[in-house]
Amino acid sequence: MGQETLLNELNDRSREVFRRVVESYLDTGEPVGSRTLTRALSEKISAATIRNVMQDLEFMGLLDSPHTSAGRLPSQMGLRLFVDGMMEIDAVAPTDRAAIDQTLGNDDPETGVLLDRVSTALSSITKGASLVLMPKHEAPIRHIEFVSLGPDRALVVLVFADGHVENRIFTPPPGQTPSSMREAGNFLNAMAEGKTLAELRGGLAHQISTRRRELDVLAAELVESGIALWGAEAADPRLIVRGRANLLDSEAADLNRIRILFDDLERKRDIVEFLELTERGEGVRIFIGSENKLFSLSGSALVVSPYMNADRKIVGAVGVIGPTRLNYGRIVPIVDYTAQLVGRVLSGRKG
């Protein structure tokens, strides 16, 4: 049954009971009983009538009944219905807006420092854990070089046309020599001129297969393993996670669940892949419980919004993670404002 159909099936009384249960849960985290609702509802009705309404809402799948309590909690489906169809979005409070604005400061830090500040401020303001996915670097490549650091360690250095430099330490294929490293670097430099990293990586396999005779076997292996570093594994440095300790404060009663969530947050590559999915559409997105394939646990929620560069292209994302009883009405506009601010600031930069 679709959300619109469910909403249409709720009369005014059912809608108010449902809204009160959800709002109370988001505020306290506790089940709500019929006696509590009799004091809160605008319409004076008996506790027995309210119990009947709550049973109907439970039958519809919008409320759950914990075994240890006579009260009700919203189900995951109920939270989704409330967030999409009934939630009132607050304006960003002046104090929250000022705290986010202050991350810019009076200086002009490099992008990584700025986004680290933004992530720290976001976790502090929302009392959740914050995620900031930094932009990919998409300037053309100027130079690539492999440097030996020992028998089983090597460094691959990328210098971009705008002066940006990235390095990765990796384990090279066995048997590499200074000669094979020079050959691998020369091969890549001949291919890379004027290309971005994504363009280079996209055509690399074809070039190696068609031009393999030009490459020593060792050099070919080095080319493949070195550039692979800018594939999935290279995604880790793009992600900034701050405020994990806030999750302990919010869910202290369930430390095992928080421990597993911490483990999920450590698997940064999975998070990067998930956040990159948000680049397919504008605006804030809310993932509740098991809708969120990012986490092992159903008790978490993620509020996330992409941000854009000067060309209106989505290049990264900011988000907040917390328990499912987040104050969505407050956090959604904070995440939205932060994403727009980051986009405006980065759009004013050359790189």
GROMACS .gro file of C-alpha atoms in nm:
model
  351
    1MET     CA    1   0.000   0.000   0.000
    2GLY     CA    2   0.145   0.338  -0.099
    3GLN     CA    3   0.211   0.617   0.147
    4GLU     CA    4  -0.049   0.845  -0.007
    5THR     CA    5  -0.310   0.571   0.025
    6LEU     CA    6  -0.215   0.512   0.389
    7LEU     CA    7  -0.239   0.882   0.469
    8ASN     CA    8  -0.579   0.903   0.302
    9GLU     CA    9  -0.702   0.613   0.514
   10LEU     CA   10  -0.625   0.802   0.836
   11ASN     CA   11  -0.910   1.015   0.966
   12ASP     CA   12  -0.836   1.327   1.171
   13ARG     CA   13  -0.838   1.136   1.501
   14SER     CA   14  -0.607   0.858   1.377
   15ARG     CA   15  -0.376   1.111   1.218
   16GLU     CA   16  -0.342   1.309   1.541
   17VAL     CA   17  -0.285   0.998   1.754
   18PHE     CA   18  -0.020   0.876   1.509
   19ARG     CA   19   0.151   1.215   1.495
   20ARG     CA   20   0.157   1.244   1.875
   21VAL     CA   21   0.305   0.895   1.914
   22VAL     CA   22   0.582   0.970   1.662
   23GLU     CA   23   0.663   1.313   1.803
   24SER     CA   24   0.678   1.176   2.158
   25TYR     CA   25   0.904   0.891   2.047
   26LEU     CA   26   1.138   1.130   1.863
   27ASP     CA   27   1.152   1.344   2.176
   28THR     CA   28   1.194   1.075   2.444
   29GLY     CA   29   1.268   0.744   2.273
   30GLU     CA   30   1.004   0.581   2.492
   31PRO     CA   31   0.680   0.399   2.402
   32VAL     CA   32   0.367   0.609   2.434
   33GLY     CA   33   0.061   0.485   2.620
   34SER     CA   34  -0.305   0.572   2.582
   35ARG     CA   35  -0.325   0.754   2.917
   36THR     CA   36  -0.043   0.987   2.814
   37LEU     CA   37  -0.224   1.062   2.489
   38THR     CA   38  -0.554   1.144   2.658
   39ARG     CA   39  -0.380   1.441   2.823
   40ALA     CA   40  -0.210   1.553   2.501
   41LEU     CA   41  -0.481   1.525   2.237
   42SER     CA   42  -0.681   1.830   2.135
   43GLU     CA   43  -1.000   1.619   2.130
   44LYS     CA   44  -1.113   1.484   2.467
   45ILE     CA   45  -1.162   1.111   2.417
   46SER     CA   46  -1.128   0.810   2.645
   47ALA     CA   47  -0.816   0.600   2.688
   48ALA     CA   48  -1.016   0.299   2.559
   49THR     CA   49  -1.096   0.481   2.234
   50ILE     CA   50  -0.732   0.579   2.193
   51ARG     CA   51  -0.625   0.218   2.251
   52ASN     CA   52  -0.857   0.110   1.967
   53VAL     CA   53  -0.710   0.374   1.736
   54MET     CA   54  -0.356   0.262   1.825
   55GLN     CA   55  -0.447  -0.101   1.756
   56ASP     CA   56  -0.577   0.001   1.414
   57LEU     CA   57  -0.253   0.191   1.344
   58GLU     CA   58  -0.055  -0.115   1.452
   59PHE     CA   59  -0.261  -0.334   1.219
   60MET     CA   60  -0.177  -0.094   0.934
   61GLY     CA   61   0.193  -0.141   1.013
   62LEU     CA   62   0.250   0.216   1.133
   63LEU     CA   63   0.304   0.137   1.502
   64ASP     CA   64   0.482  -0.139   1.692
   65SER     CA   65   0.400  -0.272   2.038
   66PRO     CA   66   0.709  -0.358   2.249
   67HIS     CA   67   0.662  -0.669   2.462
   68THR     CA   68   0.773  -0.490   2.779
   69SER     CA   69   0.530  -0.200   2.753
   70ALA     CA   70   0.166  -0.124   2.699
   71GLY     CA   71   0.266   0.174   2.488
   72ARG     CA   72   0.340   0.200   2.117
   73LEU     CA   73   0.638   0.305   1.908
   74PRO     CA   74   0.639   0.405   1.542
   75SER     CA   75   0.752   0.129   1.307
   76GLN     CA   76   1.010   0.194   1.038
   77MET     CA   77   0.724   0.228   0.790
   78GLY     CA   78   0.552   0.469   1.029
   79LEU     CA   79   0.862   0.684   1.062
   80ARG     CA   80   0.895   0.695   0.683
   81LEU     CA   81   0.529   0.799   0.646
   82PHE     CA   82   0.571   1.070   0.908
   83VAL     CA   83   0.896   1.205   0.758
   84ASP     CA   84   0.760   1.212   0.402
   85GLY     CA   85   0.404   1.322   0.462
   86MET     CA   86   0.352   1.486   0.800
   87MET     CA   87   0.678   1.629   0.932
   88GLU     CA   88   0.708   2.003   0.975
   89ILE     CA   89   1.052   2.131   0.872
   90ASP     CA   90   1.191   2.403   1.097
   91ALA     CA   91   1.399   2.695   0.977
   92VAL     CA   92   1.767   2.673   1.066
   93ALA     CA   93   1.805   2.835   1.408
   94PRO     CA   94   2.023   3.149   1.410
   95THR     CA   95   2.267   2.987   1.656
   96ASP     CA   96   2.304   2.679   1.432
   97ARG     CA   97   2.347   2.894   1.123
   98ALA     CA   98   2.613   3.104   1.298
   99ALA     CA   99   2.803   2.792   1.411
  100ILE     CA  100   2.812   2.658   1.055
  101ASP     CA  101   2.909   2.996   0.909
  102GLN     CA  102   3.195   3.028   1.157
  103THR     CA  103   3.365   2.721   1.009
  104LEU     CA  104   3.471   2.945   0.722
  105GLY     CA  105   3.665   3.178   0.949
  106ASN     CA  106   3.854   3.479   0.821
  107ASP     CA  107   4.134   3.284   0.657
  108ASP     CA  108   4.123   3.079   0.339
  109PRO     CA  109   4.212   2.722   0.435
  110GLU     CA  110   4.262   2.452   0.177
  111THR     CA  111   3.955   2.246   0.094
  112GLY     CA  112   4.040   1.949   0.318
  113VAL     CA  113   4.086   2.171   0.625
  114LEU     CA  114   3.765   2.359   0.552
  115LEU     CA  115   3.558   2.042   0.514
  116ASP     CA  116   3.712   1.898   0.832
  117ARG     CA  117   3.591   2.209   1.014
  118VAL     CA  118   3.246   2.172   0.858
  119SER     CA  119   3.225   1.808   0.964
  120THR     CA  120   3.328   1.888   1.322
  121ALA     CA  121   3.072   2.169   1.345
  122LEU     CA  122   2.797   1.952   1.199
  123SER     CA  123   2.851   1.674   1.454
  124SER     CA  124   2.863   1.926   1.739
  125ILE     CA  125   2.542   2.102   1.634
  126THR     CA  126   2.337   1.788   1.563
  127LYS     CA  127   2.480   1.566   1.840
  128GLY     CA  128   2.520   1.289   1.581
  129ALA     CA  129   2.812   1.157   1.380
  130SER     CA  130   2.882   1.362   1.068
  131LEU     CA  131   3.002   1.250   0.726
  132VAL     CA  132   3.157   1.476   0.465
  133LEU     CA  133   3.254   1.334   0.126
  134MET     CA  134   3.521   1.555  -0.031
  135PRO     CA  135   3.522   1.631  -0.405
  136LYS     CA  136   3.717   1.414  -0.643
  137HIS     CA  137   4.013   1.590  -0.797
  138GLU     CA  138   3.936   1.625  -1.167
  139ALA     CA  139   4.211   1.850  -1.305
  140PRO     CA  140   4.418   1.708  -1.595
  141ILE     CA  141   4.726   1.507  -1.497
  142ARG     CA  142   5.065   1.669  -1.557
  143HIS     CA  143   5.301   1.396  -1.437
  144ILE     CA  144   5.306   1.046  -1.285
  145GLU     CA  145   5.605   0.888  -1.114
  146PHE     CA  146   5.682   0.565  -0.929
  147VAL     CA  147   5.938   0.577  -0.646
  148SER     CA  148   6.083   0.270  -0.471
  149LEU     CA  149   6.079   0.286  -0.090
  150GLY     CA  150   6.211  -0.065  -0.035
  151PRO     CA  151   6.172  -0.423  -0.163
  152ASP     CA  152   5.798  -0.433  -0.083
  153ARG     CA  153   5.699  -0.065  -0.068
  154ALA     CA  154   5.664   0.193  -0.342
  155LEU     CA  155   5.514   0.537  -0.386
  156VAL     CA  156   5.311   0.655  -0.681
  157VAL     CA  157   5.296   1.033  -0.719
  158LEU     CA  158   5.038   1.222  -0.928
  159VAL     CA  159   5.095   1.587  -1.010
  160PHE     CA  160   4.794   1.768  -1.158
  161ALA     CA  161   4.794   2.065  -1.395
  162ASP     CA  162   4.662   2.294  -1.120
  163GLY     CA  163   4.956   2.209  -0.892
  164HIS     CA  164   4.766   1.963  -0.671
  165VAL     CA  165   4.977   1.659  -0.571
  166GLU     CA  166   4.857   1.321  -0.445
  167ASN     CA  167   5.071   1.027  -0.324
  168ARG     CA  168   4.989   0.669  -0.239
  169ILE     CA  169   5.214   0.410  -0.075
  170PHE     CA  170   5.148   0.058  -0.203
  171THR     CA  171   5.300  -0.288  -0.232
  172PRO     CA  172   5.436  -0.327  -0.585
  173PRO     CA  173   5.441  -0.658  -0.773
  174PRO     CA  174   5.757  -0.854  -0.678
  175GLY     CA  175   6.079  -0.808  -0.873
  176GLN     CA  176   6.042  -0.441  -0.963
  177THR     CA  177   6.359  -0.258  -1.068
  178PRO     CA  178   6.441   0.112  -1.112
  179SER     CA  179   6.424   0.047  -1.485
  180SER     CA  180   6.073  -0.103  -1.476
  181MET     CA  181   5.953   0.186  -1.258
  182ARG     CA  182   6.087   0.442  -1.507
  183GLU     CA  183   5.930   0.250  -1.794
  184ALA     CA  184   5.591   0.234  -1.617
  185GLY     CA  185   5.605   0.608  -1.544
  186ASN     CA  186   5.699   0.696  -1.903
  187PHE     CA  187   5.419   0.477  -2.040
  188LEU     CA  188   5.157   0.642  -1.816
  189ASN     CA  189   5.285   0.993  -1.881
  190ALA     CA  190   5.255   0.938  -2.257
  191MET     CA  191   4.892   0.826  -2.207
  192ALA     CA  192   4.796   1.077  -1.939
  193GLU     CA  193   4.869   1.408  -2.107
  194GLY     CA  194   4.558   1.628  -2.089
  195LYS     CA  195   4.345   1.354  -1.929
  196THR     CA  196   4.180   1.350  -1.588
  197LEU     CA  197   4.242   1.052  -1.363
  198ALA     CA  198   3.899   0.907  -1.441
  199GLU     CA  199   3.966   0.935  -1.817
  200LEU     CA  200   4.307   0.774  -1.779
  201ARG     CA  201   4.179   0.487  -1.569
  202GLY     CA  202   3.889   0.427  -1.807
  203GLY     CA  203   4.114   0.359  -2.106
  204LEU     CA  204   4.402   0.196  -1.922
  205ALA     CA  205   4.309  -0.170  -1.967
  206HIS     CA  206   4.262  -0.127  -2.342
  207GLN     CA  207   4.593   0.057  -2.381
  208ILE     CA  208   4.785  -0.208  -2.187
  209SER     CA  209   4.634  -0.488  -2.394
  210THR     CA  210   4.699  -0.318  -2.729
  211ARG     CA  211   5.043  -0.185  -2.645
  212ARG     CA  212   5.170  -0.466  -2.425
  213ARG     CA  213   5.466  -0.532  -2.654
  214GLU     CA  214   5.597  -0.187  -2.572
  215LEU     CA  215   5.597  -0.269  -2.201
  216ASP     CA  216   5.815  -0.500  -1.999
  217VAL     CA  217   5.605  -0.751  -1.802
  218LEU     CA  218   5.714  -0.597  -1.471
  219ALA     CA  219   5.630  -0.248  -1.591
  220ALA     CA  220   5.284  -0.360  -1.709
  221GLU     CA  221   5.210  -0.510  -1.366
  222LEU     CA  222   5.329  -0.192  -1.198
  223VAL     CA  223   5.109   0.028  -1.417
  224GLU     CA  224   4.803  -0.179  -1.331
  225SER     CA  225   4.870  -0.199  -0.956
  226GLY     CA  226   4.976   0.166  -0.921
  227ILE     CA  227   4.677   0.320  -1.095
  228ALA     CA  228   4.441   0.079  -0.918
  229LEU     CA  229   4.519   0.276  -0.602
  230TRP     CA  230   4.301   0.554  -0.735
  231GLY     CA  231   4.012   0.312  -0.768
  232ALA     CA  232   3.806   0.186  -0.474
  233GLU     CA  233   4.082   0.191  -0.214
  234ALA     CA  234   4.171   0.550  -0.291
  235ALA     CA  235   3.823   0.658  -0.192
  236ASP     CA  236   3.905   0.646   0.181
  237PRO     CA  237   4.084   0.982   0.206
  238ARG     CA  238   3.779   1.157   0.059
  239LEU     CA  239   3.564   1.075   0.361
  240ILE     CA  240   3.570   1.271   0.687
  241VAL     CA  241   3.384   1.118   0.985
  242ARG     CA  242   3.349   1.317   1.306
  243GLY     CA  243   3.148   1.285   1.628
  244ARG     CA  244   3.138   0.908   1.677
  245ALA     CA  245   3.132   0.968   2.055
  246ASN     CA  246   2.795   1.143   2.016
  247LEU     CA  247   2.642   0.809   1.923
  248LEU     CA  248   2.745   0.668   2.261
  249ASP     CA  249   2.562   0.952   2.433
  250SER     CA  250   2.247   0.904   2.228
  251GLU     CA  251   2.221   0.526   2.257
  252ALA     CA  252   2.409   0.443   2.579
  253ALA     CA  253   2.162   0.166   2.659
  254ASP     CA  254   2.261  -0.037   2.355
  255LEU     CA  255   2.640  -0.040   2.347
  256ASN     CA  256   2.659  -0.352   2.132
  257ARG     CA  257   2.460  -0.184   1.856
  258ILE     CA  258   2.683   0.122   1.874
  259ARG     CA  259   2.996  -0.095   1.857
  260ILE     CA  260   2.871  -0.251   1.533
  261LEU     CA  261   2.784   0.095   1.398
  262PHE     CA  262   3.140   0.207   1.478
  263ASP     CA  263   3.268  -0.091   1.279
  264ASP     CA  264   3.049   0.017   0.989
  265LEU     CA  265   3.189   0.369   1.007
  266GLU     CA  266   3.541   0.229   0.991
  267ARG     CA  267   3.462   0.063   0.657
  268LYS     CA  268   3.497   0.393   0.482
  269ARG     CA  269   3.500   0.249   0.133
  270ASP     CA  270   3.145   0.120   0.174
  271ILE     CA  271   3.031   0.461   0.296
  272VAL     CA  272   3.195   0.642   0.005
  273GLU     CA  273   3.024   0.411  -0.244
  274PHE     CA  274   2.691   0.472  -0.069
  275LEU     CA  275   2.730   0.849  -0.054
  276GLU     CA  276   2.824   0.860  -0.420
  277LEU     CA  277   2.477   0.724  -0.492
  278THR     CA  278   2.338   1.051  -0.358
  279GLU     CA  279   2.512   1.226  -0.645
  280ARG     CA  280   2.230   1.107  -0.870
  281GLY     CA  281   1.981   1.359  -0.736
  282GLU     CA  282   1.960   1.697  -0.570
  283GLY     CA  283   1.823   1.775  -0.225
  284VAL     CA  284   1.822   1.614   0.116
  285ARG     CA  285   1.759   1.240   0.136
  286ILE     CA  286   1.664   1.051   0.451
  287PHE     CA  287   1.741   0.681   0.497
  288ILE     CA  288   1.571   0.515   0.793
  289GLY     CA  289   1.662   0.179   0.941
  290SER     CA  290   1.695  -0.107   0.695
  291GLU     CA  291   1.630   0.127   0.400
  292ASN     CA  292   1.991   0.225   0.463
  293LYS     CA  293   2.206  -0.046   0.305
  294LEU     CA  294   2.513   0.130   0.442
  295PHE     CA  295   2.480  -0.001   0.796
  296SER     CA  296   2.451  -0.350   0.943
  297LEU     CA  297   2.186  -0.236   1.188
  298SER     CA  298   1.830  -0.125   1.139
  299GLY     CA  299   1.836   0.121   1.428
  300SER     CA  300   2.025   0.397   1.251
  301ALA     CA  301   1.921   0.684   1.027
  302LEU     CA  302   2.116   0.895   0.778
  303VAL     CA  303   2.024   1.244   0.660
  304VAL     CA  304   2.240   1.337   0.360
  305SER     CA  305   2.258   1.605   0.092
  306PRO     CA  306   2.491   1.643  -0.206
  307TYR     CA  307   2.668   1.970  -0.283
  308MET     CA  308   2.764   2.120  -0.618
  309ASN     CA  309   3.054   2.303  -0.777
  310ALA     CA  310   3.042   2.621  -0.985
  311ASP     CA  311   2.926   2.420  -1.290
  312ARG     CA  312   2.622   2.289  -1.094
  313LYS     CA  313   2.776   1.943  -1.096
  314ILE     CA  314   2.738   1.733  -0.780
  315VAL     CA  315   3.088   1.668  -0.644
  316GLY     CA  316   3.040   1.553  -0.282
  317ALA     CA  317   2.797   1.513   0.007
  318VAL     CA  318   2.742   1.602   0.372
  319GLY     CA  319   2.536   1.400   0.616
  320VAL     CA  320   2.447   1.315   0.974
  321ILE     CA  321   2.408   0.967   1.125
  322GLY     CA  322   2.219   0.896   1.444
  323PRO     CA  323   1.953   0.672   1.597
  324THR     CA  324   1.622   0.650   1.412
  325ARG     CA  325   1.471   0.895   1.660
  326LEU     CA  326   1.665   1.188   1.517
  327ASN     CA  327   1.502   1.530   1.536
  328TYR     CA  328   1.444   1.519   1.159
  329GLY     CA  329   1.258   1.851   1.148
  330ARG     CA  330   1.566   2.028   1.285
  331ILE     CA  331   1.845   1.823   1.125
  332VAL     CA  332   1.712   1.817   0.767
  333PRO     CA  333   1.739   2.197   0.722
  334ILE     CA  334   2.081   2.201   0.894
  335VAL     CA  335   2.218   1.941   0.651
  336ASP     CA  336   2.057   2.122   0.358
  337TYR     CA  337   2.202   2.459   0.463
  338THR     CA  338   2.548   2.309   0.519
  339ALA     CA  339   2.550   2.145   0.176
  340GLN     CA  340   2.448   2.468   0.006
  341LEU     CA  341   2.711   2.666   0.199
  342VAL     CA  342   2.987   2.418   0.109
  343GLY     CA  343   2.881   2.435  -0.255
  344ARG     CA  344   2.889   2.815  -0.258
  345VAL     CA  345   3.232   2.830  -0.094
  346LEU     CA  346   3.390   2.568  -0.319
  347SER     CA  347   3.235   2.731  -0.627
  348GLY     CA  348   3.431   3.045  -0.545
  349ARG     CA  349   3.760   2.857  -0.554
  350LYS     CA  350   3.973   2.762  -0.850
  351GLY     CA  351   4.074   2.428  -0.703
   0.00000   0.00000   0.00000
